[in-house]
């Protein structure tokens, strides 16, 4: 997607010009891994115009393989972001439900080629929420990855405002999670998928992780990021995990000068 933001932490009403960036949940992961020297590939659609070309160029600059990115005759999805500052939270407006990625179809992706020499396949809950075509495309990829023994990492964030095509998001996310190997999410995500009410504390997280593994035996590990927002510019964050055998956690980091 393309992100449009007023500069200098302004609100849209206070500016007549905007900066633009390209990103997205899975692409951000690919870009980060590329910086660590890991070979990555993006599976997606972009618009068949100068905006799509710019998006492809941005991915190439991050070192991402774009050979599985299709150009289609639909506009690139975009969103507007007012970056928060201090006590004022950020605000987002999306325009992507009829964009290039929303019009993805299973026949557009040659998963056999994409998964050749692949070690990990990563997906997030945003992708199957956008459209039925995106959901079916992802499901096919996960099924083929399972047959090949590829490790599948799932970040199944549930966004209720995205599921507009008549499917139950909770059921689909559980289905796709059960096709995955590593779960990236916490108690909130597990409660959403399993319709449970585990508590947020350590004991609740461990119980939730064990319940998820019971319901989805393919899942081997559960990793959670716990973030506390004191303000838009001040965040506290730590990680915790259930390895299948033990609970581990990190020290909490305090970030007092959030830039973006």
Tab-separated table of C-alpha atoms in Angstrom:
chain	number	residue	atom	x	y	z
A	1	UNK	CA	0.000	0.000	0.000
A	2	UNK	CA	0.894	3.647	-0.251
A	3	UNK	CA	0.851	5.717	2.926
A	4	UNK	CA	0.206	9.469	2.744
A	5	UNK	CA	1.077	11.628	5.755
A	6	UNK	CA	1.289	15.370	6.429
A	7	UNK	CA	4.833	16.302	7.399
A	8	UNK	CA	5.987	17.551	10.809
A	9	UNK	CA	3.277	15.648	12.745
A	10	UNK	CA	0.566	17.941	11.386
A	11	UNK	CA	-3.088	17.039	11.022
A	12	UNK	CA	-4.559	16.775	7.529
A	13	UNK	CA	-6.529	19.989	8.104
A	14	UNK	CA	-3.311	21.840	8.919
A	15	UNK	CA	-1.395	20.928	5.757
A	16	UNK	CA	-1.669	21.149	1.989
A	17	UNK	CA	1.137	18.723	1.194
A	18	UNK	CA	1.932	15.136	2.158
A	19	UNK	CA	4.847	12.712	2.157
A	20	UNK	CA	4.264	9.233	0.777
A	21	UNK	CA	5.776	5.869	1.660
A	22	UNK	CA	5.170	2.273	0.601
A	23	UNK	CA	4.612	-0.490	3.117
A	24	UNK	CA	2.272	-3.109	4.480
A	25	UNK	CA	2.298	-5.727	7.217
A	26	UNK	CA	4.059	-8.522	5.341
A	27	UNK	CA	6.248	-6.189	3.307
A	28	UNK	CA	7.529	-4.523	6.478
A	29	UNK	CA	8.657	-7.920	7.756
A	30	UNK	CA	10.370	-8.701	4.447
A	31	UNK	CA	12.163	-5.332	4.473
A	32	UNK	CA	13.386	-5.874	8.036
A	33	UNK	CA	14.641	-9.384	7.260
A	34	UNK	CA	16.413	-8.068	4.153
A	35	UNK	CA	18.334	-5.619	6.341
A	36	UNK	CA	19.546	-8.651	8.318
A	37	UNK	CA	20.859	-10.183	5.099
A	38	UNK	CA	18.087	-12.744	4.657
A	39	UNK	CA	16.760	-13.420	1.148
A	40	UNK	CA	13.098	-12.436	0.925
A	41	UNK	CA	10.326	-12.466	-1.663
A	42	UNK	CA	7.006	-10.644	-1.733
A	43	UNK	CA	3.791	-12.186	-3.099
A	44	UNK	CA	1.348	-9.413	-3.976
A	45	UNK	CA	-0.455	-7.280	-6.562
A	46	UNK	CA	0.241	-3.667	-7.480
A	47	UNK	CA	-1.433	-1.298	-9.896
A	48	UNK	CA	-0.347	-1.420	-13.526
A	49	UNK	CA	0.690	2.235	-13.645
A	50	UNK	CA	3.382	4.626	-12.427
A	51	UNK	CA	2.236	4.182	-8.802
A	52	UNK	CA	2.675	0.423	-9.018
A	53	UNK	CA	6.089	0.899	-10.625
A	54	UNK	CA	7.113	3.143	-7.729
A	55	UNK	CA	5.911	0.517	-5.238
A	56	UNK	CA	7.981	-2.166	-6.977
A	57	UNK	CA	11.004	0.141	-6.993
A	58	UNK	CA	10.595	0.705	-3.247
A	59	UNK	CA	10.560	-3.056	-2.593
A	60	UNK	CA	13.651	-3.504	-4.747
A	61	UNK	CA	15.424	-0.830	-2.721
A	62	UNK	CA	14.778	-2.912	0.405
A	63	UNK	CA	16.306	-5.914	-1.364
A	64	UNK	CA	13.002	-7.778	-1.711
A	65	UNK	CA	12.541	-10.160	-4.654
A	66	UNK	CA	9.508	-8.861	-6.601
A	67	UNK	CA	9.249	-11.624	-9.210
A	68	UNK	CA	5.948	-12.785	-7.643
A	69	UNK	CA	4.400	-9.295	-7.626
A	70	UNK	CA	1.722	-8.969	-10.323
A	71	UNK	CA	0.660	-5.778	-12.107
A	72	UNK	CA	-3.128	-5.576	-12.401
A	73	UNK	CA	-5.646	-3.057	-13.692
A	74	UNK	CA	-6.809	-1.865	-10.268
A	75	UNK	CA	-5.494	1.068	-8.209
A	76	UNK	CA	-2.937	0.519	-5.486
A	77	UNK	CA	-4.464	0.509	-2.003
A	78	UNK	CA	-3.606	3.549	0.089
A	79	UNK	CA	-4.142	5.046	3.513
A	80	UNK	CA	-3.842	8.425	5.158
A	81	UNK	CA	-2.018	8.703	8.481
A	82	UNK	CA	-1.901	11.612	10.884
A	83	UNK	CA	1.157	10.750	12.996
A	84	UNK	CA	0.423	11.123	16.701
A	85	UNK	CA	2.455	13.337	18.976
A	86	UNK	CA	2.613	13.364	22.768
A	87	UNK	CA	-0.987	13.209	24.097
A	88	UNK	CA	-2.550	13.304	20.606
A	89	UNK	CA	-2.969	9.810	19.168
A	90	UNK	CA	-2.414	8.982	15.521
A	91	UNK	CA	-5.366	8.629	13.150
A	92	UNK	CA	-5.750	6.477	10.039
A	93	UNK	CA	-8.185	6.415	7.092
A	94	UNK	CA	-7.976	3.485	4.650
A	95	UNK	CA	-8.837	3.251	0.965
A	96	UNK	CA	-7.947	-0.302	-0.037
A	97	UNK	CA	-11.006	-2.575	-0.160
A	98	UNK	CA	-11.236	-2.319	-3.984
A	99	UNK	CA	-7.524	-2.011	-4.726
A	100	UNK	CA	-4.987	-4.185	-6.508
A	101	UNK	CA	-4.395	-6.576	-3.611
A	102	UNK	CA	-8.124	-6.935	-2.919
A	103	UNK	CA	-8.498	-8.215	-6.476
A	104	UNK	CA	-5.932	-10.995	-6.057
A	105	UNK	CA	-6.993	-14.431	-7.352
A	106	UNK	CA	-5.428	-17.880	-6.688
A	107	UNK	CA	-4.582	-18.393	-10.362
A	108	UNK	CA	-2.331	-15.318	-10.275
A	109	UNK	CA	0.241	-16.999	-7.999
A	110	UNK	CA	2.466	-19.900	-9.039
A	111	UNK	CA	3.013	-21.249	-5.528
A	112	UNK	CA	5.163	-24.130	-6.784
A	113	UNK	CA	7.682	-21.616	-8.093
A	114	UNK	CA	7.337	-19.211	-5.164
A	115	UNK	CA	7.934	-21.935	-2.554
A	116	UNK	CA	10.958	-23.444	-4.292
A	117	UNK	CA	13.951	-23.273	-1.901
A	118	UNK	CA	11.715	-21.476	0.639
A	119	UNK	CA	12.355	-21.979	4.374
A	120	UNK	CA	9.681	-19.716	5.887
A	121	UNK	CA	6.317	-18.381	4.710
A	122	UNK	CA	4.886	-15.427	6.644
A	123	UNK	CA	1.306	-14.131	6.622
A	124	UNK	CA	-0.839	-11.762	8.655
A	125	UNK	CA	-4.554	-11.540	9.356
A	126	UNK	CA	-4.851	-8.413	7.249
A	127	UNK	CA	-4.445	-10.327	3.969
A	128	UNK	CA	-7.401	-12.774	4.212
A	129	UNK	CA	-9.572	-9.972	5.591
A	130	UNK	CA	-9.272	-7.820	2.465
A	131	UNK	CA	-11.167	-10.091	0.057
A	132	UNK	CA	-12.241	-13.665	-0.583
A	133	UNK	CA	-9.765	-13.876	-3.459
A	134	UNK	CA	-6.876	-12.895	-1.176
A	135	UNK	CA	-8.056	-15.440	1.411
A	136	UNK	CA	-8.254	-18.288	-1.116
A	137	UNK	CA	-4.859	-17.368	-2.576
A	138	UNK	CA	-3.248	-17.420	0.867
A	139	UNK	CA	-4.966	-20.685	1.842
A	140	UNK	CA	-3.623	-22.393	-1.280
A	141	UNK	CA	-0.119	-21.173	-0.479
A	142	UNK	CA	-0.321	-22.431	3.115
A	143	UNK	CA	-1.557	-25.849	2.020
A	144	UNK	CA	1.289	-26.223	-0.461
A	145	UNK	CA	3.828	-24.969	2.083
A	146	UNK	CA	2.617	-27.584	4.565
A	147	UNK	CA	3.156	-30.349	2.007
A	148	UNK	CA	6.725	-29.136	1.522
A	149	UNK	CA	7.462	-28.930	5.265
A	150	UNK	CA	7.995	-25.165	5.198
A	151	UNK	CA	7.814	-23.294	8.512
A	152	UNK	CA	4.798	-20.961	8.466
A	153	UNK	CA	4.700	-17.925	10.743
A	154	UNK	CA	1.263	-16.469	11.448
A	155	UNK	CA	0.474	-12.980	12.741
A	156	UNK	CA	-3.340	-13.285	12.622
A	157	UNK	CA	-4.398	-9.843	13.811
A	158	UNK	CA	-8.185	-9.549	13.673
A	159	UNK	CA	-9.548	-6.248	12.313
A	160	UNK	CA	-13.339	-6.311	12.455
A	161	UNK	CA	-13.711	-3.314	10.121
A	162	UNK	CA	-12.003	-5.184	7.259
A	163	UNK	CA	-14.138	-8.313	6.942
A	164	UNK	CA	-16.703	-7.081	4.401
A	165	UNK	CA	-17.228	-10.036	2.032
A	166	UNK	CA	-19.579	-12.198	4.093
A	167	UNK	CA	-17.121	-14.600	5.745
A	168	UNK	CA	-16.605	-15.107	9.493
A	169	UNK	CA	-13.164	-13.677	10.174
A	170	UNK	CA	-12.707	-15.667	13.391
A	171	UNK	CA	-13.345	-18.992	11.641
A	172	UNK	CA	-11.045	-18.189	8.720
A	173	UNK	CA	-8.222	-17.015	10.984
A	174	UNK	CA	-8.496	-20.205	13.033
A	175	UNK	CA	-8.462	-22.283	9.840
A	176	UNK	CA	-5.334	-20.538	8.546
A	177	UNK	CA	-3.662	-20.584	11.973
A	178	UNK	CA	-4.127	-24.350	12.107
A	179	UNK	CA	-2.187	-24.529	8.838
A	180	UNK	CA	0.709	-22.614	10.445
A	181	UNK	CA	3.698	-23.520	12.600
A	182	UNK	CA	4.551	-20.445	14.677
A	183	UNK	CA	1.954	-18.079	16.143
A	184	UNK	CA	2.893	-14.424	16.597
A	185	UNK	CA	0.263	-12.950	18.897
A	186	UNK	CA	-0.961	-12.821	22.445
A	187	UNK	CA	-3.978	-13.437	24.605
A	188	UNK	CA	-6.164	-10.962	22.712
A	189	UNK	CA	-5.546	-12.679	19.373
A	190	UNK	CA	-6.070	-16.165	20.830
A	191	UNK	CA	-9.297	-15.077	22.532
A	192	UNK	CA	-10.540	-13.624	19.234
A	193	UNK	CA	-9.818	-16.792	17.275
A	194	UNK	CA	-10.945	-19.369	19.841
A	195	UNK	CA	-13.782	-17.351	21.452
A	196	UNK	CA	-12.115	-17.755	24.845
A	197	UNK	CA	-11.570	-15.307	27.709
A	198	UNK	CA	-8.071	-15.980	29.016
A	199	UNK	CA	-6.555	-13.268	31.221
A	200	UNK	CA	-3.637	-11.078	30.173
A	201	UNK	CA	-1.314	-12.123	33.034
A	202	UNK	CA	1.498	-14.663	32.658
A	203	UNK	CA	-0.693	-17.595	33.743
A	204	UNK	CA	-3.409	-16.523	31.304
A	205	UNK	CA	-0.929	-16.280	28.432
A	206	UNK	CA	0.491	-19.751	29.134
A	207	UNK	CA	-3.005	-21.247	29.387
A	208	UNK	CA	-4.060	-19.497	26.164
A	209	UNK	CA	-0.961	-20.731	24.319
A	210	UNK	CA	-1.563	-24.318	25.484
A	211	UNK	CA	-5.206	-24.104	24.409
A	212	UNK	CA	-4.178	-22.809	20.975
A	213	UNK	CA	-1.738	-25.721	20.529
A	214	UNK	CA	-4.498	-28.109	21.595
A	215	UNK	CA	-6.898	-26.659	19.015
A	216	UNK	CA	-4.237	-26.276	16.298
A	217	UNK	CA	-1.651	-29.073	16.788
A	218	UNK	CA	0.541	-27.714	13.954
A	219	UNK	CA	1.468	-24.726	16.147
A	220	UNK	CA	4.802	-25.341	17.887
A	221	UNK	CA	5.560	-21.974	19.503
A	222	UNK	CA	3.699	-18.800	20.498
A	223	UNK	CA	5.455	-15.410	20.532
A	224	UNK	CA	3.833	-12.289	21.979
A	225	UNK	CA	4.763	-8.603	21.947
A	226	UNK	CA	3.372	-6.628	24.890
A	227	UNK	CA	3.217	-2.891	24.360
A	228	UNK	CA	1.977	-0.205	26.732
A	229	UNK	CA	1.314	3.232	25.289
A	230	UNK	CA	1.905	5.992	27.833
A	231	UNK	CA	1.446	8.500	25.009
A	232	UNK	CA	1.938	8.590	21.232
A	233	UNK	CA	5.606	9.424	21.820
A	234	UNK	CA	6.238	7.178	24.849
A	235	UNK	CA	5.937	3.395	24.675
A	236	UNK	CA	6.926	0.445	26.829
A	237	UNK	CA	7.468	-2.953	25.210
A	238	UNK	CA	8.617	-6.466	26.054
A	239	UNK	CA	8.394	-9.933	24.522
A	240	UNK	CA	7.223	-13.241	25.936
A	241	UNK	CA	6.824	-16.723	24.501
A	242	UNK	CA	5.595	-20.246	25.086
A	243	UNK	CA	8.126	-22.581	23.463
A	244	UNK	CA	5.949	-25.669	23.808
A	245	UNK	CA	7.892	-26.621	26.938
A	246	UNK	CA	8.544	-23.422	28.889
A	247	UNK	CA	7.610	-19.764	29.316
A	248	UNK	CA	10.285	-17.166	28.544
A	249	UNK	CA	10.223	-13.377	28.634
A	250	UNK	CA	12.441	-10.361	27.966
A	251	UNK	CA	13.155	-7.223	29.933
A	252	UNK	CA	10.835	-4.298	29.235
A	253	UNK	CA	12.218	-1.576	26.982
A	254	UNK	CA	11.059	1.998	27.495
A	255	UNK	CA	11.040	4.188	24.370
A	256	UNK	CA	10.471	7.812	25.303
A	257	UNK	CA	11.056	9.415	21.913
A	258	UNK	CA	8.944	7.526	19.378
A	259	UNK	CA	9.579	8.969	15.915
A	260	UNK	CA	6.930	7.071	13.913
